Coordinates of C-alpha atoms (C1' of nucleotides) in Angstrom, one line a residue:
Chain E
M1 CA 52.0 62.1 -33.0
S2 CA 52.5 65.8 -32.6
S3 CA 50.0 67.8 -34.6
P4 CA 51.4 70.3 -37.2
S5 CA 48.6 72.8 -36.6
P6 CA 49.2 75.6 -34.2
L7 CA 48.0 74.9 -30.6
P8 CA 45.8 77.4 -28.8
N9 CA 47.3 76.8 -25.4
P10 CA 50.4 74.5 -25.3
S11 CA 50.6 74.4 -21.5
S12 CA 47.0 73.1 -21.1
L13 CA 47.8 70.5 -23.7
V14 CA 50.8 69.4 -21.8
N15 CA 48.7 69.3 -18.7
S16 CA 46.0 67.2 -20.4
L17 CA 48.6 64.9 -21.8
R18 CA 50.0 64.4 -18.4
T19 CA 46.7 63.6 -16.7
S20 CA 44.2 62.1 -19.2
C21 CA 43.0 58.6 -18.8
S22 CA 44.4 57.6 -22.2
T23 CA 47.9 58.4 -21.3
C24 CA 47.7 57.0 -17.8
S25 CA 49.6 53.8 -17.3
M26 CA 46.8 52.5 -15.2
H27 CA 44.0 52.7 -17.7
Q28 CA 44.0 49.0 -18.4
L29 CA 43.3 48.3 -14.7
C30 CA 41.3 51.3 -13.7
L31 CA 37.8 52.5 -14.4
P32 CA 38.4 53.3 -18.1
M33 CA 39.3 49.6 -18.8
G34 CA 38.1 48.6 -22.2
L35 CA 36.8 52.0 -23.3
G36 CA 37.2 53.3 -26.8
E37 CA 38.8 56.6 -27.4
N38 CA 35.5 58.6 -27.6
D39 CA 34.2 57.1 -24.3
M40 CA 37.5 57.7 -22.6
D41 CA 37.4 61.3 -23.6
K42 CA 33.9 61.6 -22.1
L43 CA 35.1 60.1 -18.9
D44 CA 38.1 62.4 -18.9
Q45 CA 35.9 65.4 -19.1
I46 CA 34.0 64.7 -15.9
I47 CA 37.1 63.9 -13.9
G48 CA 37.3 66.8 -11.5
R49 CA 41.0 67.2 -10.9
R50 CA 44.1 65.3 -10.1
R51 CA 44.7 65.8 -6.4
K52 CA 48.0 65.3 -4.6
V53 CA 47.7 63.7 -1.2
P54 CA 50.8 64.0 1.0
R55 CA 52.0 61.1 3.2
D56 CA 49.9 60.5 6.3
S57 CA 47.2 62.9 5.3
Y58 CA 43.5 62.1 4.9
L59 CA 41.9 61.7 1.4
Y60 CA 38.5 61.6 3.3
R61 CA 37.4 60.9 6.7
M62 CA 34.6 58.7 8.1
D63 CA 31.2 60.4 8.0
D64 CA 32.4 62.9 5.4
V65 CA 29.7 63.5 2.8
F66 CA 30.3 61.4 -0.2
T67 CA 30.6 63.2 -3.5
N68 CA 33.6 61.6 -5.3
L69 CA 35.1 58.3 -5.9
Y70 CA 38.8 58.4 -6.2
A71 CA 41.1 56.4 -8.4
V72 CA 44.6 56.0 -7.1
R73 CA 47.1 57.3 -9.8
V74 CA 50.3 57.3 -7.8
G75 CA 51.2 55.9 -4.4
H76 CA 49.4 53.9 -1.8
F77 CA 46.5 54.3 0.7
K78 CA 45.1 52.5 3.6
T79 CA 41.4 52.6 4.6
C80 CA 40.5 52.2 8.3
Q81 CA 37.4 51.9 10.4
I82 CA 37.0 52.7 14.1
N83 CA 34.5 50.8 16.1
A84 CA 32.5 52.1 19.1
G85 CA 35.1 50.8 21.5
G86 CA 37.6 53.1 19.9
E87 CA 39.7 50.4 18.3
Q88 CA 40.8 50.9 14.8
Q89 CA 41.1 48.3 12.1
I90 CA 42.5 48.6 8.6
T91 CA 40.1 47.3 6.1
G92 CA 42.4 47.4 3.0
F93 CA 45.4 48.8 1.3
Q94 CA 44.9 50.4 -2.2
M95 CA 47.4 50.9 -4.9
A96 CA 47.6 52.6 -8.3
G97 CA 44.6 51.8 -10.5
E98 CA 42.4 50.9 -7.6
L99 CA 39.1 52.7 -6.7
L100 CA 38.4 54.3 -3.3
G101 CA 35.0 55.2 -1.7
M102 CA 32.6 52.6 -3.1
D103 CA 31.4 51.7 0.3
A104 CA 30.0 55.3 0.7
I105 CA 27.5 55.0 -2.1
S106 CA 24.9 53.3 0.1
T107 CA 24.6 56.1 2.7
D108 CA 26.1 59.1 0.9
H109 CA 28.7 59.2 3.7
H110 CA 32.1 57.6 3.9
H111 CA 32.3 54.7 6.3
C112 CA 36.0 54.7 6.9
D113 CA 39.1 57.0 6.8
A114 CA 41.4 56.9 3.7
I115 CA 45.0 57.8 4.4
A116 CA 48.0 58.1 2.1
L117 CA 50.8 55.8 3.0
E118 CA 53.2 57.9 1.0
D119 CA 53.0 61.0 -1.2
S120 CA 50.3 60.0 -3.6
E121 CA 47.9 61.3 -6.2
V122 CA 44.3 60.5 -7.0
C123 CA 41.8 61.3 -9.7
E124 CA 38.6 62.8 -8.3
I125 CA 35.6 61.2 -9.9
P126 CA 32.3 63.1 -9.2
F127 CA 29.9 60.2 -8.6
A128 CA 26.8 62.2 -9.8
R129 CA 28.4 62.9 -13.1
L130 CA 29.7 59.4 -13.4
E131 CA 26.1 58.2 -13.0
E132 CA 25.1 60.5 -15.9
L133 CA 27.6 58.7 -18.1
F134 CA 26.3 55.3 -17.2
G135 CA 23.1 55.9 -19.2
T136 CA 25.0 56.1 -22.5
M137 CA 28.2 54.1 -21.8
P138 CA 27.2 50.5 -21.0
T139 CA 30.9 49.4 -21.3
L140 CA 31.8 51.9 -18.5
L141 CA 28.9 50.8 -16.4
R142 CA 29.8 47.1 -16.8
H143 CA 33.3 47.7 -15.7
F144 CA 32.2 49.7 -12.8
H145 CA 30.1 46.9 -11.7
R146 CA 33.0 44.5 -12.0
M147 CA 35.1 46.7 -9.9
M148 CA 32.4 46.8 -7.2
S149 CA 32.0 43.2 -7.4
Q150 CA 35.8 42.7 -7.2
E151 CA 35.8 44.7 -4.0
I152 CA 33.1 42.4 -2.5
T153 CA 35.2 39.4 -3.5
R154 CA 38.3 40.9 -2.1
E155 CA 36.7 41.5 1.2
Q156 CA 35.3 38.0 1.3
S157 CA 38.8 36.7 1.0
A158 CA 39.8 38.9 3.9
M159 CA 37.0 37.5 5.9
L160 CA 38.2 33.9 5.1
L161 CA 41.7 35.0 6.2
L162 CA 40.6 36.6 9.4
G163 CA 38.1 33.9 10.2
N164 CA 40.1 30.7 9.9
M165 CA 43.7 31.2 9.1
R166 CA 46.5 31.0 11.6
A167 CA 49.0 33.9 11.9
E168 CA 51.5 32.2 9.7
Q169 CA 49.0 31.7 6.9
R170 CA 47.7 35.2 7.1
L171 CA 51.1 36.8 6.7
A172 CA 52.0 34.5 3.8
A173 CA 48.6 35.2 2.1
F174 CA 49.2 38.9 2.6
L175 CA 52.6 38.9 0.9
V176 CA 51.5 36.7 -1.9
N177 CA 48.6 39.0 -2.6
L178 CA 50.9 42.1 -2.6
A179 CA 53.2 40.3 -5.0
S180 CA 50.4 39.5 -7.4
R181 CA 49.1 43.0 -7.5
Y182 CA 52.6 44.4 -8.2
V183 CA 53.0 42.0 -11.1
A184 CA 49.8 43.1 -12.5
R185 CA 51.2 46.6 -12.5
G186 CA 54.4 45.5 -14.2
Y187 CA 56.6 45.5 -11.1
S188 CA 58.7 42.8 -9.7
S189 CA 56.7 40.1 -7.9
T190 CA 59.7 39.2 -5.6
N191 CA 61.2 42.5 -4.7
F192 CA 59.2 45.3 -3.3
Q193 CA 58.9 47.8 -0.5
L194 CA 56.2 47.6 2.1
R195 CA 54.6 51.0 2.2
M196 CA 52.8 50.3 5.4
S197 CA 54.1 49.9 9.0
R198 CA 54.2 46.6 10.8
E199 CA 51.4 48.0 13.0
D200 CA 49.3 48.6 9.8
I201 CA 49.9 45.1 8.6
G202 CA 49.0 43.7 12.0
S203 CA 45.8 45.7 12.1
Y204 CA 44.8 44.5 8.7
L205 CA 45.6 40.8 9.5
G206 CA 44.0 40.9 13.0
L207 CA 47.4 40.3 14.6
T208 CA 49.8 42.4 16.8
I209 CA 52.9 44.2 15.7
E210 CA 55.0 41.8 17.6
S211 CA 53.5 38.8 15.8
I212 CA 54.2 40.4 12.5
S213 CA 57.7 41.0 13.5
R214 CA 58.3 37.5 14.8
L215 CA 56.8 35.9 11.7
L216 CA 58.9 38.0 9.3
S217 CA 62.0 36.9 11.3
K218 CA 60.8 33.3 11.2
F219 CA 60.2 33.4 7.4
K220 CA 63.6 34.9 7.0
K221 CA 65.3 32.2 9.1
Q222 CA 63.5 29.6 7.0
G223 CA 64.8 31.1 3.9
L224 CA 61.4 32.0 2.5
L225 CA 62.2 35.7 2.1
G226 CA 64.6 38.4 2.8
V227 CA 63.6 41.4 5.0
S228 CA 65.5 44.6 5.7
N229 CA 63.2 47.2 7.3
R230 CA 60.5 47.6 4.7
E231 CA 62.4 46.1 1.9
I232 CA 61.1 42.6 1.0
E233 CA 62.5 39.9 -1.2
L234 CA 60.3 36.9 -1.7
L235 CA 62.7 33.9 -2.1
D236 CA 60.3 31.0 -2.2
I237 CA 56.9 32.1 -3.5
T238 CA 55.8 28.5 -4.0
A239 CA 56.2 27.7 -0.4
L240 CA 54.6 31.0 0.7
K241 CA 51.6 30.2 -1.5
A242 CA 51.4 26.7 -0.1
M243 CA 51.5 28.1 3.4
A244 CA 48.8 30.6 2.6
A245 CA 46.6 27.8 1.2
G246 CA 47.2 25.7 4.3
T247 CA 48.7 22.9 2.1
E248 CA 52.3 23.1 3.0
A249 CA 54.1 20.4 5.0
C250 CA 54.1 21.2 8.7
S251 CA 57.2 22.7 9.9
Chain W
M1 CA -9.1 46.9 -7.2
S2 CA -10.6 44.0 -9.2
S3 CA -11.3 44.9 -12.8
P4 CA -14.8 44.5 -14.0
S5 CA -13.7 43.5 -17.5
P6 CA -13.3 39.9 -18.4
L7 CA -9.9 38.4 -17.8
P8 CA -8.2 36.4 -20.6
N9 CA -6.6 34.0 -18.2
P10 CA -7.6 34.2 -14.6
S11 CA -5.0 31.6 -13.4
S12 CA -2.1 33.5 -14.8
L13 CA -3.4 36.6 -13.2
V14 CA -3.6 34.9 -9.8
N15 CA -0.1 33.8 -10.4
S16 CA 1.2 37.2 -11.3
L17 CA -0.6 38.7 -8.3
R18 CA 1.1 36.3 -6.1
T19 CA 4.6 36.9 -7.5
S20 CA 4.9 40.4 -8.8
C21 CA 7.2 42.9 -7.1
S22 CA 4.4 45.3 -6.4
T23 CA 2.6 42.8 -4.3
C24 CA 5.7 41.4 -2.6
S25 CA 6.0 42.4 1.0
M26 CA 9.7 42.9 0.5
H27 CA 9.5 45.5 -2.3
Q28 CA 10.6 48.4 0.0
L29 CA 13.8 46.6 1.0
C30 CA 14.6 44.7 -2.2
L31 CA 15.7 45.7 -5.6
P32 CA 12.5 47.6 -6.7
M33 CA 12.7 50.0 -3.8
G34 CA 11.5 53.4 -4.7
L35 CA 10.4 52.5 -8.2
G36 CA 7.1 53.8 -9.7
E37 CA 4.5 51.5 -11.0
N38 CA 5.7 51.6 -14.6
D39 CA 9.3 50.9 -13.7
M40 CA 8.3 48.1 -11.3
D41 CA 6.2 46.4 -14.1
K42 CA 9.3 46.6 -16.4
L43 CA 11.4 45.0 -13.7
D44 CA 8.7 42.4 -13.2
Q45 CA 8.8 41.5 -16.8
I46 CA 12.4 40.5 -16.8
I47 CA 12.3 38.4 -13.6
G48 CA 12.7 34.9 -14.8
R49 CA 10.8 32.8 -12.4
R50 CA 10.2 32.4 -8.7
R51 CA 12.2 29.3 -7.8
K52 CA 11.7 27.2 -4.7
V53 CA 14.8 26.0 -3.0
P54 CA 14.3 23.2 -0.4
R55 CA 16.2 23.2 2.8
D56 CA 19.9 22.2 2.5
S57 CA 19.9 22.4 -1.3
Y58 CA 22.1 24.6 -3.4
L59 CA 20.9 27.8 -5.0
Y60 CA 24.2 27.9 -6.8
R61 CA 27.7 26.5 -6.3
M62 CA 31.1 28.0 -6.4
D63 CA 32.4 28.2 -10.0
D64 CA 29.0 27.9 -11.5
V65 CA 28.6 30.3 -14.4
F66 CA 26.9 33.5 -13.4
T67 CA 23.7 34.4 -15.2
N68 CA 21.3 35.4 -12.5
L69 CA 21.2 37.4 -9.3
Y70 CA 18.7 36.1 -6.8
A71 CA 16.5 38.1 -4.5
V72 CA 15.3 36.1 -1.4
R73 CA 11.6 36.1 -1.3
V74 CA 11.0 33.7 1.5
G75 CA 13.3 31.9 3.9
H76 CA 17.0 32.1 4.7
F77 CA 20.3 31.3 3.0
K78 CA 23.9 31.0 3.8
T79 CA 26.9 31.6 1.5
C80 CA 30.1 29.8 2.1
Q81 CA 33.5 29.7 0.6
I82 CA 36.0 26.9 0.7
N83 CA 39.7 27.7 0.8
A84 CA 42.5 25.6 -0.7
G85 CA 43.1 23.9 2.5
G86 CA 39.5 22.5 2.3
E87 CA 38.3 24.5 5.2
Q88 CA 34.9 26.2 4.8
Q89 CA 33.8 29.5 6.0
I90 CA 30.4 31.0 6.0
T91 CA 30.6 34.6 4.6
G92 CA 27.0 35.6 5.2
F93 CA 23.5 34.8 6.0
Q94 CA 20.7 36.3 3.7
M95 CA 17.1 36.8 4.5
A96 CA 14.0 38.0 2.6
G97 CA 14.6 41.1 0.5
E98 CA 18.3 40.6 0.3
L99 CA 20.3 40.0 -2.9
L100 CA 22.5 37.0 -3.7
G101 CA 25.2 36.7 -6.3
M102 CA 26.7 40.1 -6.6
D103 CA 30.2 38.8 -6.0
A104 CA 30.0 36.8 -9.2
I105 CA 29.7 39.9 -11.5
S106 CA 33.5 40.4 -11.6
T107 CA 34.4 37.1 -13.1
D108 CA 31.1 35.7 -14.5
H109 CA 31.5 32.8 -12.0
H110 CA 30.2 32.4 -8.5
H111 CA 32.8 32.6 -5.8
C112 CA 30.8 30.8 -3.1
D113 CA 28.1 28.3 -2.5
A114 CA 24.6 29.5 -1.6
I115 CA 22.6 27.1 0.4
A116 CA 19.0 27.3 1.8
L117 CA 18.8 27.1 5.5
E118 CA 15.1 26.2 5.3
D119 CA 12.6 25.8 2.5
S120 CA 12.9 29.0 0.7
E121 CA 12.0 30.9 -2.4
V122 CA 13.9 33.3 -4.6
C123 CA 13.3 35.6 -7.6
E124 CA 15.6 34.9 -10.5
I125 CA 17.0 38.1 -12.0
P126 CA 18.8 37.6 -15.3
F127 CA 21.7 40.0 -15.0
A128 CA 22.1 40.7 -18.7
R129 CA 18.5 41.8 -18.9
L130 CA 18.8 43.8 -15.7
E131 CA 21.7 45.6 -17.3
E132 CA 19.5 46.5 -20.3
L133 CA 17.0 48.2 -17.9
F134 CA 19.8 50.3 -16.2
G135 CA 20.1 52.4 -19.4
T136 CA 16.6 53.7 -19.0
M137 CA 15.9 53.4 -15.3
P138 CA 18.3 55.5 -13.3
T139 CA 16.4 55.0 -10.1
L140 CA 16.7 51.2 -10.4
L141 CA 20.5 51.6 -11.2
R142 CA 21.0 53.9 -8.3
H143 CA 19.4 51.5 -5.9
F144 CA 21.3 48.6 -7.3
H145 CA 24.5 50.5 -6.6
R146 CA 23.4 51.2 -3.0
M147 CA 22.7 47.5 -2.5
M148 CA 26.2 46.6 -3.8
S149 CA 27.7 49.3 -1.7
Q150 CA 25.8 48.0 1.3
E151 CA 27.2 44.5 0.7
I152 CA 30.7 46.1 0.8
T153 CA 29.9 47.9 4.1
R154 CA 28.4 44.8 5.6
E155 CA 31.5 42.9 4.8
Q156 CA 33.8 45.5 6.3
S157 CA 31.8 45.2 9.5
A158 CA 32.4 41.5 9.4
M159 CA 36.1 42.1 8.9
L160 CA 36.1 44.4 12.0
L161 CA 34.3 41.7 13.9
L162 CA 36.7 38.9 12.9
G163 CA 39.8 41.1 13.2
N164 CA 39.5 42.6 16.6
M165 CA 36.5 41.5 18.6
R166 CA 36.7 38.8 21.3
A167 CA 34.4 35.9 21.2
E168 CA 31.8 37.5 23.5
Q169 CA 31.6 40.6 21.5
R170 CA 31.3 38.7 18.2
L171 CA 28.3 36.7 19.3
A172 CA 26.6 39.8 20.9
A173 CA 27.2 41.7 17.7
F174 CA 25.8 38.8 15.6
L175 CA 22.5 38.6 17.7
V176 CA 22.0 42.4 17.7
N177 CA 22.5 42.4 13.9
L178 CA 19.9 39.7 13.4
A179 CA 17.5 41.5 15.6
S180 CA 17.8 44.7 13.7
R181 CA 17.3 42.9 10.4
Y182 CA 14.1 41.2 11.7
V183 CA 12.8 44.6 13.0
A184 CA 13.3 46.1 9.5
R185 CA 11.1 43.3 8.2
G186 CA 8.4 43.8 10.7
Y187 CA 9.2 41.0 13.0
S188 CA 10.0 41.0 16.7
S189 CA 13.5 42.3 17.6
T190 CA 13.5 40.2 20.7
N191 CA 12.0 36.9 19.8
F192 CA 13.2 34.9 16.9
Q193 CA 14.4 31.6 15.7
L194 CA 17.9 30.9 14.6
R195 CA 17.6 29.3 11.2
M196 CA 21.3 28.2 11.2
S197 CA 23.1 25.6 13.3
R198 CA 25.6 26.5 16.0
E199 CA 28.3 25.2 13.6
D200 CA 27.2 27.8 11.0
I201 CA 27.2 30.6 13.5
G202 CA 30.7 29.5 14.6
S203 CA 32.0 29.4 11.1
Y204 CA 30.7 32.8 10.3
L205 CA 32.1 34.3 13.6
G206 CA 35.5 32.5 13.3
L207 CA 34.8 30.5 16.4
T208 CA 34.2 26.9 17.2
I209 CA 30.8 25.3 17.9
E210 CA 31.8 24.7 21.5
S211 CA 32.5 28.4 22.0
I212 CA 29.1 29.3 20.6
S213 CA 27.5 26.9 22.9
R214 CA 29.4 28.0 26.0
L215 CA 28.7 31.7 25.2
L216 CA 25.0 31.2 24.8
S217 CA 24.9 29.3 28.1
K218 CA 26.8 32.2 29.7
F219 CA 24.6 34.9 28.3
K220 CA 21.6 32.9 29.6
K221 CA 23.1 32.7 33.0
Q222 CA 23.7 36.4 32.9
G223 CA 20.1 37.0 32.1
L224 CA 20.9 38.7 28.8
L225 CA 18.8 36.3 26.8
G226 CA 16.7 33.1 26.8
V227 CA 17.8 30.2 24.7
S228 CA 15.9 27.0 23.9
N229 CA 17.4 25.1 21.1
R230 CA 17.2 27.6 18.2
E231 CA 14.6 29.8 19.9
I232 CA 16.1 33.1 21.1
E233 CA 14.7 35.7 23.3
L234 CA 16.8 38.8 23.8
L235 CA 16.2 40.0 27.3
D236 CA 18.7 42.9 27.5
I237 CA 19.4 44.3 24.1
T238 CA 21.1 47.4 25.6
A239 CA 23.6 45.3 27.4
L240 CA 24.2 43.2 24.3
K241 CA 24.7 46.2 22.1
A242 CA 27.2 47.6 24.7
M243 CA 29.0 44.4 24.7
A244 CA 29.2 44.3 20.9
A245 CA 30.5 47.8 20.9
G246 CA 33.1 46.9 23.5
T247 CA 31.8 49.5 25.9
E248 CA 30.2 47.4 28.6
A249 CA 31.5 47.1 32.1
C250 CA 33.8 44.1 32.3
S251 CA 32.1 41.2 33.9
Chain X
dC1 C1' 74.1 64.0 21.5
dG2 C1' 69.7 62.7 23.2
dC3 C1' 65.1 62.1 22.0
dG4 C1' 61.2 59.6 19.9
dC5 C1' 59.4 56.4 16.8
dT6 C1' 59.5 51.9 14.8
dG7 C1' 60.8 47.5 15.0
dT8 C1' 62.8 43.2 17.5
dT9 C1' 63.1 39.8 20.9
dG10 C1' 62.0 37.4 25.2
dA11 C1' 58.9 35.8 29.2
dT12 C1' 54.4 34.9 30.6
dG13 C1' 49.5 34.0 30.7
dA14 C1' 44.8 34.0 28.9
dG15 C1' 41.4 33.2 25.6
dG16 C1' 39.6 30.0 22.9
dG17 C1' 40.7 25.7 20.2
dT18 C1' 40.8 20.6 20.6
dC19 C1' 39.5 16.3 22.3
dA20 C1' 36.3 13.5 24.6
dA21 C1' 32.1 12.3 27.2
dT22 C1' 27.4 13.1 27.8
dT23 C1' 22.7 15.0 27.0
dT24 C1' 19.0 16.5 24.3
dG25 C1' 15.7 16.3 20.8
dG26 C1' 13.7 15.1 16.4
dG27 C1' 12.6 11.4 13.4
dT28 C1' 11.6 6.6 12.4
dG29 C1' 9.9 2.1 12.8
dG30 C1' 7.8 -1.5 15.4
Chain I
dC1 C1' 2.8 5.3 22.0
dC2 C1' 7.1 3.9 23.0
dA3 C1' 11.8 2.4 21.9
dC4 C1' 15.6 3.4 19.4
dC5 C1' 18.9 6.1 16.6
dC6 C1' 21.6 9.7 15.0
dA7 C1' 22.7 14.4 14.6
dA8 C1' 23.2 18.6 17.2
dA9 C1' 24.3 20.7 21.3
dT10 C1' 26.3 21.0 25.9
dT11 C1' 29.8 20.6 29.2
dG12 C1' 34.4 19.5 31.1
dA13 C1' 39.6 19.0 30.9
dC14 C1' 43.6 20.2 28.8
dC15 C1' 46.7 22.6 25.8
dC16 C1' 48.4 25.8 22.1
dT17 C1' 48.6 29.9 19.7
dC18 C1' 49.0 34.4 20.1
dA19 C1' 48.3 38.7 23.0
dT20 C1' 50.4 41.2 26.6
dC21 C1' 54.0 43.3 29.0
dA22 C1' 58.6 44.6 29.0
dA23 C1' 63.3 45.6 27.7
dC24 C1' 66.1 46.9 24.1
dA25 C1' 68.1 48.0 19.5
dG26 C1' 68.2 50.9 15.2
dC27 C1' 67.4 54.9 12.9
dG28 C1' 66.2 59.6 11.7
dC29 C1' 66.1 64.2 13.3
dG30 C1' 66.3 68.4 15.7

DNA sequence: CGCGCTGTTGATGAGGGTCAATTTGGGTGG
DNA sequence: CCACCCAAATTGACCCTCATCAACAGCGCG
């Protein structure tokens, strides 16, 4: 693996090794999915920098001018909107390998705030330069379209959840969804830590913090899961899935 | 305008005049927005056919293989999803100049049903051929991205609506939204016909048909609008906007 | 040790769902 | 042209889910 020839600048190599798409554990989920080595290098070259985002700080704010998409490298984010009445709603949680900022393309301004839920790291992708690549990299373009389309689908599911599921179903669906995303990233599907507060979960699910708390207690009592603070252990995923689907026997 | 030279096939010319993007009244809202004549011709050439879709019939169904996007030329559509519990929710209403099917790109299968609310007409856009154009038509690609991004934004608004607005606000927001879309199409912002049933509206807003009916009656009594069957006249748009924003004085 | 933030649990009530009865209007056939 | 039918919409009565308000517990931190 290590080249025998002398290296002009070892430290920059180390840096590039640490941060290139090809060595990133998320490259099979993220934007470079399916790219060959050449194409991945080209993509690497336009990526501005890897930016650290401390917990609770903003990656971008609503109405900020849009210049970059961001790929989450490490950590978790939430995106939230504020309506005219001053109420805030969380529109999504993003984890490693997911893309942030696609809603800003239409107006060149961000439509929501993006906030780190823990100390995190993103890759800055200058959209104008990404567009230049599209002309010669159809594989990249195709996958970008898939990611945008996926975002649309994801939000349609959220609409379904908010529009006609009851509280119980919503929380079950939320937990099952988290589990599946962790599995895709090679983590346990049953044991994970909630990175967001109960309030965030409630806001995302259109419920109050009290409802979330009560439901978690209820699920615990029913033996569906274990909870301790933000530590979650899913004990009966089948039942949770059935509940989310609205097909479980009534309790 | 009419060429003095003999025409090889007059009837086909008439047909193309009737159906080309350049002569379509929606081309400033639809996919060809901002294209020059040359590019618009190229786009025209890949558009499969103009397909009529009678009222209540399916443009596509969930799980159908995805091959085409559709641009609404005439009429209105609804898209709806069915969850595992068998309940159906409407995820959107589409009118002339809007694009259908973008949620299918990610999996090559449609994620929802698309149904005509009245006798309608669409332009069939083979997606594979559209992708071929993207390489050489950056303006087209850019506008396509804007339309996808707009769809994401639109759905985020719907999430906000479903997640933390009360019934009254939801219906007000819905009516104001319809009005603004009709204005953009050169129609009256105050007088229009609802193309969808009360049930459809309820499904979209996460409310029951009874609630919709009651709210319309209430708004009428308050002098905010006139209703007669599906005929709507908005009498106080300012108040409706304030109500949608949650900033109106409590009644 | 006390303060503040986050989360839990209980009591109460309202918004909107559910069920049921009735009206309206469009379409059809005599 | 009228009678009839059926689907869609309206209206009323009742009830359930979940929001609201409130008290309190747990935990980290200065």
